[in-house]
Coordinates of C-alpha atoms in Angstrom, one line a residue:
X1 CA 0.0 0.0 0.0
X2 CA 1.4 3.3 -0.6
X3 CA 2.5 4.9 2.4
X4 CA 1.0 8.4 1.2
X5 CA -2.1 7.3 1.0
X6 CA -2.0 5.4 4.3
X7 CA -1.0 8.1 6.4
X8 CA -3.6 10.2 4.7
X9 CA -6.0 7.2 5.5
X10 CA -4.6 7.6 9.0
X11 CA -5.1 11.1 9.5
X12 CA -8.7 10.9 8.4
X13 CA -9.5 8.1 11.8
X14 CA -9.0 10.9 14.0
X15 CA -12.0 12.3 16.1
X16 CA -13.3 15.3 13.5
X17 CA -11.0 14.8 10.7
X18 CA -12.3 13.6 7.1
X19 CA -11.1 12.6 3.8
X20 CA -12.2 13.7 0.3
X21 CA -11.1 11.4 -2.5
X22 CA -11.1 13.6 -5.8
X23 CA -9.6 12.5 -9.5
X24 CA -10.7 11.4 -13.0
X25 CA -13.4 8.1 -12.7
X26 CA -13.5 5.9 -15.9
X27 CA -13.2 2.8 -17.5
X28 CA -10.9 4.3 -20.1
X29 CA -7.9 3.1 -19.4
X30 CA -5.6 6.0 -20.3
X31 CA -5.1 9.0 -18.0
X32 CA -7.6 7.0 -15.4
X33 CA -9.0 3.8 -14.0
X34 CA -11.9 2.2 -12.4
X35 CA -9.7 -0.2 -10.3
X36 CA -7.7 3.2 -8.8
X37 CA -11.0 3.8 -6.5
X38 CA -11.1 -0.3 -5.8
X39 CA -7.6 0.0 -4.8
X40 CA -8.2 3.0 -2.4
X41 CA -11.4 1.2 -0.9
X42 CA -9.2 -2.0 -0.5
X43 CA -6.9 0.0 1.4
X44 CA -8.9 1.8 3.5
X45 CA -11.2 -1.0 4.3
X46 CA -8.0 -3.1 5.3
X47 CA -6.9 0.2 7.4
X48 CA -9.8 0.1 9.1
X49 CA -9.8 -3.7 9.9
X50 CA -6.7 -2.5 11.7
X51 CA -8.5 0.1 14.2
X52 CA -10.6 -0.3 17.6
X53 CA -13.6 0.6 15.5
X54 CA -15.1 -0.2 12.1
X55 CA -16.8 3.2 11.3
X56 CA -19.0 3.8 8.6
X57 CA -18.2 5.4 4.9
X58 CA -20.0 8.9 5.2
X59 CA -21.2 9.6 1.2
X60 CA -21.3 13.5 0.5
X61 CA -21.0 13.9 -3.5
X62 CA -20.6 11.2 -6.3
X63 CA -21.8 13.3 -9.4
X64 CA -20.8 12.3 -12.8
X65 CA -19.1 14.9 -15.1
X66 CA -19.4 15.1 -18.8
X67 CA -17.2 17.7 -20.9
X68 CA -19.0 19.6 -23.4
X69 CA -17.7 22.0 -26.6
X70 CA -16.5 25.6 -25.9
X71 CA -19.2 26.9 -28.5
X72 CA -22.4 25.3 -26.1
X73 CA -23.1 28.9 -24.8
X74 CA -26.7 28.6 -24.1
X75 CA -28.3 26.6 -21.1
X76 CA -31.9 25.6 -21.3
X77 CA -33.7 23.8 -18.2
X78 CA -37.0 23.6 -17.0
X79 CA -39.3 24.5 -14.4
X80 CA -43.7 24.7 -13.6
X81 CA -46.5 24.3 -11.4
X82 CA -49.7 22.2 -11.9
X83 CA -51.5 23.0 -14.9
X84 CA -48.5 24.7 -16.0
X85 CA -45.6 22.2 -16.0
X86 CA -42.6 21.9 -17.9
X87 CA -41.9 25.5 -18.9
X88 CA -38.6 26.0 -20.6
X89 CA -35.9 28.5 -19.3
X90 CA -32.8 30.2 -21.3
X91 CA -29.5 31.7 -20.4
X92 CA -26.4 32.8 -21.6
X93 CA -23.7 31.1 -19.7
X94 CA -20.3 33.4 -20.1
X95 CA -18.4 32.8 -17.0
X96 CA -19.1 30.9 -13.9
X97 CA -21.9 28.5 -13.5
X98 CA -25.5 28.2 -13.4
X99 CA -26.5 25.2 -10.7
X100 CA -30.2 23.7 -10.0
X101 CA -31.0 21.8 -6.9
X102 CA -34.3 20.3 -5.7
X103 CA -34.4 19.4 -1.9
X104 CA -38.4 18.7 -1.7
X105 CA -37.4 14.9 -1.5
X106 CA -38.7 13.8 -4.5
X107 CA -38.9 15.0 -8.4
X108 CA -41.8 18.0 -9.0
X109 CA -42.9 20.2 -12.0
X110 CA -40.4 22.8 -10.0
X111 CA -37.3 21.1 -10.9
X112 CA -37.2 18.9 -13.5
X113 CA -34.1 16.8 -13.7
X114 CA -32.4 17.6 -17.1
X115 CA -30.0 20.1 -18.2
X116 CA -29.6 21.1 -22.0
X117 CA -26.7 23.4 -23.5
X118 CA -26.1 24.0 -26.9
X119 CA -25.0 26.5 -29.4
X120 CA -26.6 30.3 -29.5
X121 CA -29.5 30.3 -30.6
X122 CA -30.2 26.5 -31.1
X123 CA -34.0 25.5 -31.5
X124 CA -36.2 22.2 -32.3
X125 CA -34.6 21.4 -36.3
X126 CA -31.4 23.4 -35.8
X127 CA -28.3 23.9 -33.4
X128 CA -26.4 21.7 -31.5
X129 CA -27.1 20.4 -28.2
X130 CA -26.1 18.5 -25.4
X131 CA -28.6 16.9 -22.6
X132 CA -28.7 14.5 -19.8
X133 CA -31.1 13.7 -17.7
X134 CA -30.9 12.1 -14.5
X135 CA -33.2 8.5 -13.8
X136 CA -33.6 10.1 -9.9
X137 CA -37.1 10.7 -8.3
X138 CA -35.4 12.4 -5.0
X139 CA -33.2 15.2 -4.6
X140 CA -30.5 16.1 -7.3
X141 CA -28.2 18.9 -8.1
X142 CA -27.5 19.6 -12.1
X143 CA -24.4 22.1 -13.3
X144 CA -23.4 23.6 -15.9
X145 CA -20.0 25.7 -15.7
X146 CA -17.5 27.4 -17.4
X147 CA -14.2 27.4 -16.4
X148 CA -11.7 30.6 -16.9
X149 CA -9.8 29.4 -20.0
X150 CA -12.6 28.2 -21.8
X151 CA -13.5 24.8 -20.7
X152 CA -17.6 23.8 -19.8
X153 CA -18.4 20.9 -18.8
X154 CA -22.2 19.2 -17.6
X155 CA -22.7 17.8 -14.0
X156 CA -25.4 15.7 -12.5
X157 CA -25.9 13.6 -9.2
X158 CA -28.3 12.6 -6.2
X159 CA -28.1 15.3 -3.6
X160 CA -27.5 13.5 -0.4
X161 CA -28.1 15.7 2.8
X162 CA -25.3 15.7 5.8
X163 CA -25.4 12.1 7.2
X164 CA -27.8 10.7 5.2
X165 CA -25.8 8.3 2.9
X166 CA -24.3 5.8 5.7
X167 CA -22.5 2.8 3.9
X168 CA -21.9 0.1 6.6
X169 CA -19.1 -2.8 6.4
X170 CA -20.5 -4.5 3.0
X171 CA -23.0 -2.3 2.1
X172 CA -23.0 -1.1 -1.7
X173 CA -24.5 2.2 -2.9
X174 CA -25.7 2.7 -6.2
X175 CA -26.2 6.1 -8.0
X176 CA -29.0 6.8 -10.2
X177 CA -28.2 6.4 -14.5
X178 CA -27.0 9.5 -16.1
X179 CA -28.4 9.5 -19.7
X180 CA -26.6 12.0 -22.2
X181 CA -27.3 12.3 -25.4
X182 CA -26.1 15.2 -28.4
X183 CA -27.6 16.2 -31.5
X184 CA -26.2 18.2 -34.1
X185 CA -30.2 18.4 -35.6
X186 CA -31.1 20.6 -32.5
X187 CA -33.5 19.2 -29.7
X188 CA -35.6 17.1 -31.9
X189 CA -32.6 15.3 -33.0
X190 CA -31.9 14.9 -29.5
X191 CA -35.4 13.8 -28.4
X192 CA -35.2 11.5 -31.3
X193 CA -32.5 9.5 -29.6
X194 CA -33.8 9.5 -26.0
X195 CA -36.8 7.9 -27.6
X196 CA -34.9 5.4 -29.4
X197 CA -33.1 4.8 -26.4
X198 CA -36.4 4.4 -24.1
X199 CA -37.7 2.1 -26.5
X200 CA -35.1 0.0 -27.2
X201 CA -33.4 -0.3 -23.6
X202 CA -35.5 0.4 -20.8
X203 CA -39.1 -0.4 -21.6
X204 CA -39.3 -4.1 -22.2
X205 CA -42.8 -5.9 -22.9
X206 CA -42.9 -9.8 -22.3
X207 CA -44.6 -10.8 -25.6
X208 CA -44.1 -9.4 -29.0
X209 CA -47.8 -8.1 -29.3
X210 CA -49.6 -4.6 -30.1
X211 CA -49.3 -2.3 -26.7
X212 CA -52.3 -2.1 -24.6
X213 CA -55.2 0.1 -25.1
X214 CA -56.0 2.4 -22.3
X215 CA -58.6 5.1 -21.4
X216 CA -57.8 7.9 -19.3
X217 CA -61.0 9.8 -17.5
X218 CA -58.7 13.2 -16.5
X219 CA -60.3 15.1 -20.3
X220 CA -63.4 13.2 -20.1
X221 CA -64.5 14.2 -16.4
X222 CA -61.9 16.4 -14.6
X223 CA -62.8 16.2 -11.2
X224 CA -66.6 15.2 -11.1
X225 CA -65.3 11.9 -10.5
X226 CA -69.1 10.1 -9.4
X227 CA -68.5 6.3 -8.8
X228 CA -71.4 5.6 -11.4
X229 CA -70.4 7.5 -13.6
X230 CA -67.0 6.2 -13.6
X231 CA -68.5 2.8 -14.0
X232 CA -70.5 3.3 -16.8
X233 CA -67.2 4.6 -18.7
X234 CA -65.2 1.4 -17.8
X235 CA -67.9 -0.4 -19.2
X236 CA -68.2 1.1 -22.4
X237 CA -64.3 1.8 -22.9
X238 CA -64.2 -2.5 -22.5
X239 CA -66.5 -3.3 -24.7
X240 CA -65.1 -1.1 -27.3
X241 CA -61.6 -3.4 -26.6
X242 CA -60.2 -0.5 -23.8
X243 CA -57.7 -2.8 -21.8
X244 CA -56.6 -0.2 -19.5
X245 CA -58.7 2.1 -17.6
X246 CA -56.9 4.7 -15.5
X247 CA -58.9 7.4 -13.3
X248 CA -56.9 10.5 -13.2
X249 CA -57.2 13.5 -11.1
X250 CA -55.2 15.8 -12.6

């Protein structure tokens, strides 16, 4: 074990003290590794084998980073309300960054959990784009920054608050799915992909068979929702072959 990084281990055992591992994370294999961070918990998990006291891993940040081009200038994210959700947002980011958290504890129309930067100007048919969106229903922090000589880069995680991530001996945490796409056919190009993506990845159906009809009421009733009524609809929408019936309210 290197003896830098065991006395660094060392330092961090004492009563207040903490240590923050920081570096490049990939499975590259060039100018960084996945097995560096193994070999650091190996170490540190043999280190504290050694001690009076097998303490847990406090988690503060694990975000993932993805580099962008110099010439994505304009940041577009999302907020809303009921009835009014998913309104779009601009900005032109020049120098420092432009960060969105959500701490309400889960995902609302307030924060939505995707970031887009492109280049000026960029619109449905034309531009190009970057986006990610983060596969997290809880709190999250997104970024998008500009470093002084020119650099930007995107920036996405789960926002943990102080002490809540805990990992005990043998426990494993997993971080929500990044998914990134860019388009050089502006944001349709890019929903294009996500779409493909959905489709092709994530939602799997059992049998190779035409996807279920459903009905939903939210258009048909709003919120006069009278259990006859109601009734009556479920019947009809089934015997016009309706296989889903879903009562929204709004």
């Amino acid at each position: 074990v290197n003896p830098e990084i065991v006395a660094a281990f060392e330092t961090a055992k004492k009563p207040g003290a903490a240590l923050h591992l920081m570096g490049l994370l990939s499975d590259g294999g060039v100018h960084s590794s996945n097995e560096h961070l193994y070999e650091l918990e190996i170490a540190f998990s043999e280190l504290e084998r050694l001690g009076d006291e097998v303490r847990p891993w406090q988690v503060d940040r694990l975000a993932v980073t993805l580099p962008v081009a110099e010439r994505a200038r304009e940041v577009m994210a999302f907020h809303g309300r009921w009835i009014r959700e998913f309104q779009p947002h601009r900005l032109t980011l020049e120098h420092d960054s432009f960060v969105l958290e959500n701490r309400r504890g889960r995902t609302s129309h307030e924060h939505f959990p995707a970031l887009i930067t492109g280049s000026p100007a960029f619109c449905e048919m034309e531009g190009e784009v970057w986006g990610v969106h983060l596969g997290w229903s809880g709190n999250h922090r997104l970024r998008a920054e500009v470093k002084t000589d020119g650099r930007r880069y995107l920036q996405a995680e789960a926002l943990y608050l102080p002490g809540e991530m805990a990992l005990a001996e043998g426990e494993t945490l997993w971080t929500p799915s990044l998914y990134a796409s860019y388009s050089a056919q502006g944001l349709n190009g890019m929903s294009q992909q996500f779409h493909r993506y959905l489709r092709e990845q994530i939602i799997r159906f059992p049998d190779n068979k035409p996807r279920p009809v459903h009905l939903n009421t939210w258009e048909g009733i709003y919120f006069d929702h009278d259990p006859q009524y109601i009734m009556r609809m479920a019947d009809e929408a089934a015997a016009l072959g309706v296989e889903r019936f879903i009562i929204d309210d709004g």
